[in-house]
């Protein structure tokens, strides 16, 4: 399967085993939540290892009195951007990997049923509306980390990338559990010079209503017990 160079598909054996378990309809909501968190941890480690740079900080002292040089990471202007609602299940894992607390900015997007195109219904990026067509928003992160378990048609992910680009983000990482091949290509091509996408698996097909085949079902419904609503 040919994918763009900015799409990274993990080959971690534990990750692939967890993804297989997540696919099962017999996996209950509590385990779905745990699996999403664990998969996000592994993907997050791989993504952040490439996106962050280690830098030396001031001198510190150990509990038994020895001096050492502290370390931190750059860029320091980071934010996590979950796509509501299923992206919420990935936030804690990424937060636990970062050495310092970072802002979490929520984006709400849903797919219009007839066209499968994204519609934004919520955006809490600070000062996200530019004052002119040529001016980006203020308070933007140097690195924005989009978390969304599934990339299907790619429309939602591409719209989120465009929103963050207009906000003023300099670089974007997308962390997703699973993607459709055509959808992840579409997302990767939205801003190829500044976007890297990390996924645990890629499915070749989509159903007519835009679901991955075989996929993992609707992760939001599985996480929040709203199947059939």
PDB file of C-alpha atoms in Angstrom:
ATOM      1  CA  UNK A   1       0.000   0.000   0.000  1.00  0.00           C
ATOM      2  CA  UNK A   2       1.534   3.292  -1.134  1.00  0.00           C
ATOM      3  CA  UNK A   3       1.228   6.170   1.350  1.00  0.00           C
ATOM      4  CA  UNK A   4       2.719   9.682   1.480  1.00  0.00           C
ATOM      5  CA  UNK A   5       6.099  10.043   3.173  1.00  0.00           C
ATOM      6  CA  UNK A   6       4.578  12.057   6.042  1.00  0.00           C
ATOM      7  CA  UNK A   7       2.348   9.129   7.062  1.00  0.00           C
ATOM      8  CA  UNK A   8       3.968   6.815   9.618  1.00  0.00           C
ATOM      9  CA  UNK A   9       2.385   3.410  10.266  1.00  0.00           C
ATOM     10  CA  UNK A  10       3.680   1.761  13.427  1.00  0.00           C
ATOM     11  CA  UNK A  11       4.982  -1.791  13.299  1.00  0.00           C
ATOM     12  CA  UNK A  12       5.176  -2.260  17.072  1.00  0.00           C
ATOM     13  CA  UNK A  13       4.015  -5.846  17.789  1.00  0.00           C
ATOM     14  CA  UNK A  14       2.225  -4.929  21.027  1.00  0.00           C
ATOM     15  CA  UNK A  15       0.430  -2.102  19.257  1.00  0.00           C
ATOM     16  CA  UNK A  16      -0.764  -4.377  16.477  1.00  0.00           C
ATOM     17  CA  UNK A  17      -2.043  -6.933  19.002  1.00  0.00           C
ATOM     18  CA  UNK A  18      -3.948  -4.216  20.877  1.00  0.00           C
ATOM     19  CA  UNK A  19      -5.447  -2.926  17.625  1.00  0.00           C
ATOM     20  CA  UNK A  20      -6.643  -6.438  16.832  1.00  0.00           C
ATOM     21  CA  UNK A  21      -8.367  -6.579  20.214  1.00  0.00           C
ATOM     22  CA  UNK A  22      -9.941  -3.163  19.636  1.00  0.00           C
ATOM     23  CA  UNK A  23     -11.493  -4.391  16.377  1.00  0.00           C
ATOM     24  CA  UNK A  24     -13.504  -7.082  18.178  1.00  0.00           C
ATOM     25  CA  UNK A  25     -17.200  -6.408  18.759  1.00  0.00           C
ATOM     26  CA  UNK A  26     -16.849  -8.405  21.975  1.00  0.00           C
ATOM     27  CA  UNK A  27     -14.571  -5.780  23.557  1.00  0.00           C
ATOM     28  CA  UNK A  28     -16.607  -3.839  26.122  1.00  0.00           C
ATOM     29  CA  UNK A  29     -16.547  -0.089  26.705  1.00  0.00           C
ATOM     30  CA  UNK A  30     -14.151  -0.223  29.646  1.00  0.00           C
ATOM     31  CA  UNK A  31     -11.597  -2.200  27.665  1.00  0.00           C
ATOM     32  CA  UNK A  32     -12.105   0.024  24.608  1.00  0.00           C
ATOM     33  CA  UNK A  33     -11.158   2.998  26.780  1.00  0.00           C
ATOM     34  CA  UNK A  34      -8.038   1.207  28.075  1.00  0.00           C
ATOM     35  CA  UNK A  35      -6.988   0.100  24.599  1.00  0.00           C
ATOM     36  CA  UNK A  36      -7.390   3.592  23.137  1.00  0.00           C
ATOM     37  CA  UNK A  37      -5.233   4.954  25.968  1.00  0.00           C
ATOM     38  CA  UNK A  38      -2.548   2.269  25.580  1.00  0.00           C
ATOM     39  CA  UNK A  39      -2.405   2.582  21.786  1.00  0.00           C
ATOM     40  CA  UNK A  40      -2.170   6.366  22.141  1.00  0.00           C
ATOM     41  CA  UNK A  41       0.773   5.985  24.543  1.00  0.00           C
ATOM     42  CA  UNK A  42       2.755   3.863  22.111  1.00  0.00           C
ATOM     43  CA  UNK A  43       1.949   6.071  19.112  1.00  0.00           C
ATOM     44  CA  UNK A  44       2.659   9.168  21.171  1.00  0.00           C
ATOM     45  CA  UNK A  45       6.114   7.877  22.090  1.00  0.00           C
ATOM     46  CA  UNK A  46       6.935   7.300  18.436  1.00  0.00           C
ATOM     47  CA  UNK A  47       5.508  10.637  17.281  1.00  0.00           C
ATOM     48  CA  UNK A  48       7.051  12.818  19.974  1.00  0.00           C
ATOM     49  CA  UNK A  49      10.459  11.170  19.587  1.00  0.00           C
ATOM     50  CA  UNK A  50      10.570  12.646  16.078  1.00  0.00           C
ATOM     51  CA  UNK A  51       8.846  15.948  16.814  1.00  0.00           C
ATOM     52  CA  UNK A  52      10.627  17.111  19.969  1.00  0.00           C
ATOM     53  CA  UNK A  53      14.251  18.065  20.588  1.00  0.00           C
ATOM     54  CA  UNK A  54      16.030  17.567  23.915  1.00  0.00           C
ATOM     55  CA  UNK A  55      17.752  20.678  25.293  1.00  0.00           C
ATOM     56  CA  UNK A  56      19.799  21.343  28.406  1.00  0.00           C
ATOM     57  CA  UNK A  57      18.343  23.416  31.225  1.00  0.00           C
ATOM     58  CA  UNK A  58      19.743  24.866  34.458  1.00  0.00           C
ATOM     59  CA  UNK A  59      21.711  22.898  37.021  1.00  0.00           C
ATOM     60  CA  UNK A  60      19.781  20.815  39.533  1.00  0.00           C
ATOM     61  CA  UNK A  61      20.579  18.812  42.638  1.00  0.00           C
ATOM     62  CA  UNK A  62      19.699  15.192  43.433  1.00  0.00           C
ATOM     63  CA  UNK A  63      18.216  14.159  46.824  1.00  0.00           C
ATOM     64  CA  UNK A  64      21.686  13.086  48.000  1.00  0.00           C
ATOM     65  CA  UNK A  65      23.393  16.317  47.028  1.00  0.00           C
ATOM     66  CA  UNK A  66      24.916  15.693  43.605  1.00  0.00           C
ATOM     67  CA  UNK A  67      24.665  18.333  40.902  1.00  0.00           C
ATOM     68  CA  UNK A  68      23.304  17.465  37.476  1.00  0.00           C
ATOM     69  CA  UNK A  69      22.225  19.266  34.307  1.00  0.00           C
ATOM     70  CA  UNK A  70      18.473  19.313  33.834  1.00  0.00           C
ATOM     71  CA  UNK A  71      16.888  18.620  30.467  1.00  0.00           C
ATOM     72  CA  UNK A  72      13.704  19.758  28.803  1.00  0.00           C
ATOM     73  CA  UNK A  73      12.175  19.639  25.328  1.00  0.00           C
ATOM     74  CA  UNK A  74      11.566  22.058  22.494  1.00  0.00           C
ATOM     75  CA  UNK A  75       9.368  23.432  21.141  1.00  0.00           C
ATOM     76  CA  UNK A  76       7.826  24.446  24.470  1.00  0.00           C
ATOM     77  CA  UNK A  77       4.755  26.113  22.956  1.00  0.00           C
ATOM     78  CA  UNK A  78       2.749  22.899  22.575  1.00  0.00           C
ATOM     79  CA  UNK A  79      -0.949  22.134  22.634  1.00  0.00           C
ATOM     80  CA  UNK A  80      -3.125  19.051  22.351  1.00  0.00           C
ATOM     81  CA  UNK A  81      -6.170  19.341  20.096  1.00  0.00           C
ATOM     82  CA  UNK A  82      -8.711  16.533  20.513  1.00  0.00           C
ATOM     83  CA  UNK A  83     -11.441  16.222  17.898  1.00  0.00           C
ATOM     84  CA  UNK A  84     -14.712  15.882  19.802  1.00  0.00           C
ATOM     85  CA  UNK A  85     -15.828  13.586  21.003  1.00  0.00           C
ATOM     86  CA  UNK A  86     -13.754  10.434  20.531  1.00  0.00           C
ATOM     87  CA  UNK A  87     -10.464  12.341  20.609  1.00  0.00           C
ATOM     88  CA  UNK A  88     -11.040  12.892  24.321  1.00  0.00           C
ATOM     89  CA  UNK A  89     -10.106   9.247  24.893  1.00  0.00           C
ATOM     90  CA  UNK A  90      -6.536   9.952  23.713  1.00  0.00           C
ATOM     91  CA  UNK A  91      -5.753  13.149  25.625  1.00  0.00           C
ATOM     92  CA  UNK A  92      -4.618  11.636  28.930  1.00  0.00           C
ATOM     93  CA  UNK A  93      -2.048   9.399  27.225  1.00  0.00           C
ATOM     94  CA  UNK A  94      -0.382  12.303  25.425  1.00  0.00           C
ATOM     95  CA  UNK A  95      -0.492  14.480  28.548  1.00  0.00           C
ATOM     96  CA  UNK A  96       1.301  11.768  30.522  1.00  0.00           C
ATOM     97  CA  UNK A  97       4.175  11.688  28.007  1.00  0.00           C
ATOM     98  CA  UNK A  98       4.931  15.411  28.008  1.00  0.00           C
ATOM     99  CA  UNK A  99       7.303  16.703  30.710  1.00  0.00           C
ATOM    100  CA  UNK A 100       5.137  19.759  31.492  1.00  0.00           C
ATOM    101  CA  UNK A 101       1.374  20.462  31.373  1.00  0.00           C
ATOM    102  CA  UNK A 102       0.201  21.931  28.069  1.00  0.00           C
ATOM    103  CA  UNK A 103      -3.064  23.562  26.929  1.00  0.00           C
ATOM    104  CA  UNK A 104      -5.830  21.382  25.529  1.00  0.00           C
ATOM    105  CA  UNK A 105      -7.905  23.089  22.818  1.00  0.00           C
ATOM    106  CA  UNK A 106     -11.054  21.319  21.635  1.00  0.00           C
ATOM    107  CA  UNK A 107     -12.370  21.210  18.084  1.00  0.00           C
ATOM    108  CA  UNK A 108     -15.872  19.932  17.386  1.00  0.00           C
ATOM    109  CA  UNK A 109     -16.484  18.584  13.884  1.00  0.00           C
ATOM    110  CA  UNK A 110     -19.111  16.204  12.573  1.00  0.00           C
ATOM    111  CA  UNK A 111     -19.681  14.643   9.166  1.00  0.00           C
ATOM    112  CA  UNK A 112     -22.743  15.791   7.267  1.00  0.00           C
ATOM    113  CA  UNK A 113     -24.523  12.474   6.563  1.00  0.00           C
ATOM    114  CA  UNK A 114     -25.336  13.010   2.885  1.00  0.00           C
ATOM    115  CA  UNK A 115     -22.015  14.482   1.728  1.00  0.00           C
ATOM    116  CA  UNK A 116     -19.687  13.046   4.431  1.00  0.00           C
ATOM    117  CA  UNK A 117     -17.998  16.469   4.519  1.00  0.00           C
ATOM    118  CA  UNK A 118     -16.991  18.043   7.857  1.00  0.00           C
ATOM    119  CA  UNK A 119     -19.021  20.707   9.640  1.00  0.00           C
ATOM    120  CA  UNK A 120     -17.430  22.644  12.505  1.00  0.00           C
ATOM    121  CA  UNK A 121     -19.701  23.199  15.506  1.00  0.00           C
ATOM    122  CA  UNK A 122     -17.183  24.074  18.250  1.00  0.00           C
ATOM    123  CA  UNK A 123     -13.784  25.755  18.372  1.00  0.00           C
ATOM    124  CA  UNK A 124     -12.063  26.986  21.539  1.00  0.00           C
ATOM    125  CA  UNK A 125      -8.691  27.913  20.068  1.00  0.00           C
ATOM    126  CA  UNK A 126      -7.695  31.174  21.775  1.00  0.00           C
ATOM    127  CA  UNK A 127      -8.200  34.149  19.423  1.00  0.00           C
ATOM    128  CA  UNK A 128      -8.783  31.724  16.567  1.00  0.00           C
ATOM    129  CA  UNK A 129     -10.485  34.281  14.283  1.00  0.00           C
ATOM    130  CA  UNK A 130      -7.927  36.314  12.258  1.00  0.00           C
ATOM    131  CA  UNK A 131      -8.513  40.069  12.068  1.00  0.00           C
ATOM    132  CA  UNK A 132      -7.825  40.034   8.318  1.00  0.00           C
ATOM    133  CA  UNK A 133      -7.437  37.529   5.534  1.00  0.00           C
ATOM    134  CA  UNK A 134      -3.656  37.887   5.601  1.00  0.00           C
ATOM    135  CA  UNK A 135      -3.218  37.715   9.383  1.00  0.00           C
ATOM    136  CA  UNK A 136      -3.166  34.485  11.398  1.00  0.00           C
ATOM    137  CA  UNK A 137      -4.532  34.224  14.919  1.00  0.00           C
ATOM    138  CA  UNK A 138      -2.506  34.974  18.017  1.00  0.00           C
ATOM    139  CA  UNK A 139      -1.360  32.704  20.838  1.00  0.00           C
ATOM    140  CA  UNK A 140      -0.861  29.843  18.399  1.00  0.00           C
ATOM    141  CA  UNK A 141       1.247  26.832  19.356  1.00  0.00           C
ATOM    142  CA  UNK A 142       4.527  26.072  17.633  1.00  0.00           C
ATOM    143  CA  UNK A 143       3.465  22.423  17.650  1.00  0.00           C
ATOM    144  CA  UNK A 144      -0.179  21.331  17.741  1.00  0.00           C
ATOM    145  CA  UNK A 145      -0.963  17.657  18.374  1.00  0.00           C
ATOM    146  CA  UNK A 146      -4.275  16.543  16.879  1.00  0.00           C
ATOM    147  CA  UNK A 147      -5.724  13.418  18.487  1.00  0.00           C
ATOM    148  CA  UNK A 148      -8.587  11.565  16.807  1.00  0.00           C
ATOM    149  CA  UNK A 149      -8.914   7.770  16.891  1.00  0.00           C
ATOM    150  CA  UNK A 150     -10.179   7.308  13.327  1.00  0.00           C
ATOM    151  CA  UNK A 151      -9.351   8.962  10.010  1.00  0.00           C
ATOM    152  CA  UNK A 152     -12.041   7.753   7.594  1.00  0.00           C
ATOM    153  CA  UNK A 153     -12.669   9.991   4.563  1.00  0.00           C
ATOM    154  CA  UNK A 154      -9.982  12.372   5.826  1.00  0.00           C
ATOM    155  CA  UNK A 155     -12.291  15.374   5.610  1.00  0.00           C
ATOM    156  CA  UNK A 156     -12.454  16.020   9.348  1.00  0.00           C
ATOM    157  CA  UNK A 157      -8.696  15.693   9.777  1.00  0.00           C
ATOM    158  CA  UNK A 158      -7.996  17.950   6.791  1.00  0.00           C
ATOM    159  CA  UNK A 159     -10.422  20.560   8.141  1.00  0.00           C
ATOM    160  CA  UNK A 160      -8.733  20.455  11.562  1.00  0.00           C
ATOM    161  CA  UNK A 161      -5.316  20.890   9.941  1.00  0.00           C
ATOM    162  CA  UNK A 162      -6.562  23.877   7.941  1.00  0.00           C
ATOM    163  CA  UNK A 163      -8.089  25.446  11.067  1.00  0.00           C
ATOM    164  CA  UNK A 164      -4.820  25.092  12.984  1.00  0.00           C
ATOM    165  CA  UNK A 165      -2.829  26.440  10.053  1.00  0.00           C
ATOM    166  CA  UNK A 166      -5.054  29.529   9.914  1.00  0.00           C
ATOM    167  CA  UNK A 167      -4.702  29.866  13.699  1.00  0.00           C
ATOM    168  CA  UNK A 168      -0.937  30.133  13.233  1.00  0.00           C
ATOM    169  CA  UNK A 169       0.438  26.741  14.266  1.00  0.00           C
ATOM    170  CA  UNK A 170       3.881  26.147  12.785  1.00  0.00           C
ATOM    171  CA  UNK A 171       3.815  22.348  12.790  1.00  0.00           C
ATOM    172  CA  UNK A 172       1.141  19.719  13.324  1.00  0.00           C
ATOM    173  CA  UNK A 173       1.301  16.102  14.455  1.00  0.00           C
ATOM    174  CA  UNK A 174      -1.769  13.934  13.936  1.00  0.00           C
ATOM    175  CA  UNK A 175      -2.035  10.844  16.145  1.00  0.00           C
ATOM    176  CA  UNK A 176      -4.762   8.404  15.159  1.00  0.00           C
ATOM    177  CA  UNK A 177      -5.450   4.781  16.024  1.00  0.00           C
ATOM    178  CA  UNK A 178      -6.525   3.736  12.558  1.00  0.00           C
ATOM    179  CA  UNK A 179      -7.076   5.287   9.141  1.00  0.00           C
ATOM    180  CA  UNK A 180      -8.504   4.483   5.748  1.00  0.00           C
ATOM    181  CA  UNK A 181      -5.893   4.650   2.992  1.00  0.00           C
ATOM    182  CA  UNK A 182      -7.722   7.268   0.922  1.00  0.00           C
ATOM    183  CA  UNK A 183      -8.560   9.318   4.008  1.00  0.00           C
ATOM    184  CA  UNK A 184      -5.035   9.456   5.388  1.00  0.00           C
ATOM    185  CA  UNK A 185      -3.733  10.424   1.943  1.00  0.00           C
ATOM    186  CA  UNK A 186      -6.206  13.303   1.821  1.00  0.00           C
ATOM    187  CA  UNK A 187      -5.201  14.497   5.306  1.00  0.00           C
ATOM    188  CA  UNK A 188      -1.474  14.155   4.580  1.00  0.00           C
ATOM    189  CA  UNK A 189      -1.773  16.275   1.451  1.00  0.00           C
ATOM    190  CA  UNK A 190      -3.547  19.147   3.240  1.00  0.00           C
ATOM    191  CA  UNK A 191      -0.255  20.729   4.429  1.00  0.00           C
ATOM    192  CA  UNK A 192       2.532  18.250   3.584  1.00  0.00           C
ATOM    193  CA  UNK A 193       5.399  20.537   4.569  1.00  0.00           C
ATOM    194  CA  UNK A 194       4.275  20.848   8.188  1.00  0.00           C
ATOM    195  CA  UNK A 195       2.125  17.803   9.003  1.00  0.00           C
ATOM    196  CA  UNK A 196       3.221  14.341  10.162  1.00  0.00           C
ATOM    197  CA  UNK A 197       0.605  11.637  10.717  1.00  0.00           C
ATOM    198  CA  UNK A 198       1.115   8.631  13.005  1.00  0.00           C
ATOM    199  CA  UNK A 199      -1.285   5.675  12.939  1.00  0.00           C
ATOM    200  CA  UNK A 200      -1.402   2.152  14.304  1.00  0.00           C
ATOM    201  CA  UNK A 201      -3.018   0.671  11.217  1.00  0.00           C
ATOM    202  CA  UNK A 202      -4.434   1.446   7.770  1.00  0.00           C
ATOM    203  CA  UNK A 203      -7.502  -0.198   6.232  1.00  0.00           C
ATOM    204  CA  UNK A 204      -7.797  -0.264   2.453  1.00  0.00           C
ATOM    205  CA  UNK A 205     -11.547   0.279   2.114  1.00  0.00           C
ATOM    206  CA  UNK A 206     -14.432   2.485   3.218  1.00  0.00           C
ATOM    207  CA  UNK A 207     -18.102   1.507   3.275  1.00  0.00           C
ATOM    208  CA  UNK A 208     -20.594   3.645   1.281  1.00  0.00           C
ATOM    209  CA  UNK A 209     -21.476   5.548   4.476  1.00  0.00           C
ATOM    210  CA  UNK A 210     -17.841   6.363   5.214  1.00  0.00           C
ATOM    211  CA  UNK A 211     -16.922   3.721   7.800  1.00  0.00           C
ATOM    212  CA  UNK A 212     -13.615   1.855   7.712  1.00  0.00           C
ATOM    213  CA  UNK A 213     -13.696  -1.745   6.522  1.00  0.00           C
ATOM    214  CA  UNK A 214     -13.065  -3.808   8.625  1.00  0.00           C
ATOM    215  CA  UNK A 215     -12.375  -0.877  10.973  1.00  0.00           C
ATOM    216  CA  UNK A 216     -13.141  -0.553  14.661  1.00  0.00           C
ATOM    217  CA  UNK A 217     -16.697   0.753  14.534  1.00  0.00           C
ATOM    218  CA  UNK A 218     -17.697   4.153  15.907  1.00  0.00           C
ATOM    219  CA  UNK A 219     -15.122   4.773  18.649  1.00  0.00           C
ATOM    220  CA  UNK A 220     -17.132   7.598  20.197  1.00  0.00           C
ATOM    221  CA  UNK A 221     -20.185   5.363  20.570  1.00  0.00           C
ATOM    222  CA  UNK A 222     -18.049   2.562  21.994  1.00  0.00           C
ATOM    223  CA  UNK A 223     -16.317   4.858  24.489  1.00  0.00           C
ATOM    224  CA  UNK A 224     -19.464   6.608  25.701  1.00  0.00           C
ATOM    225  CA  UNK A 225     -21.992   3.748  25.402  1.00  0.00           C
ATOM    226  CA  UNK A 226     -24.176   5.538  22.876  1.00  0.00           C
ATOM    227  CA  UNK A 227     -24.392   2.793  20.225  1.00  0.00           C
ATOM    228  CA  UNK A 228     -27.760   2.920  18.505  1.00  0.00           C
ATOM    229  CA  UNK A 229     -28.584   6.424  19.733  1.00  0.00           C
TER     230      UNK A 229
END
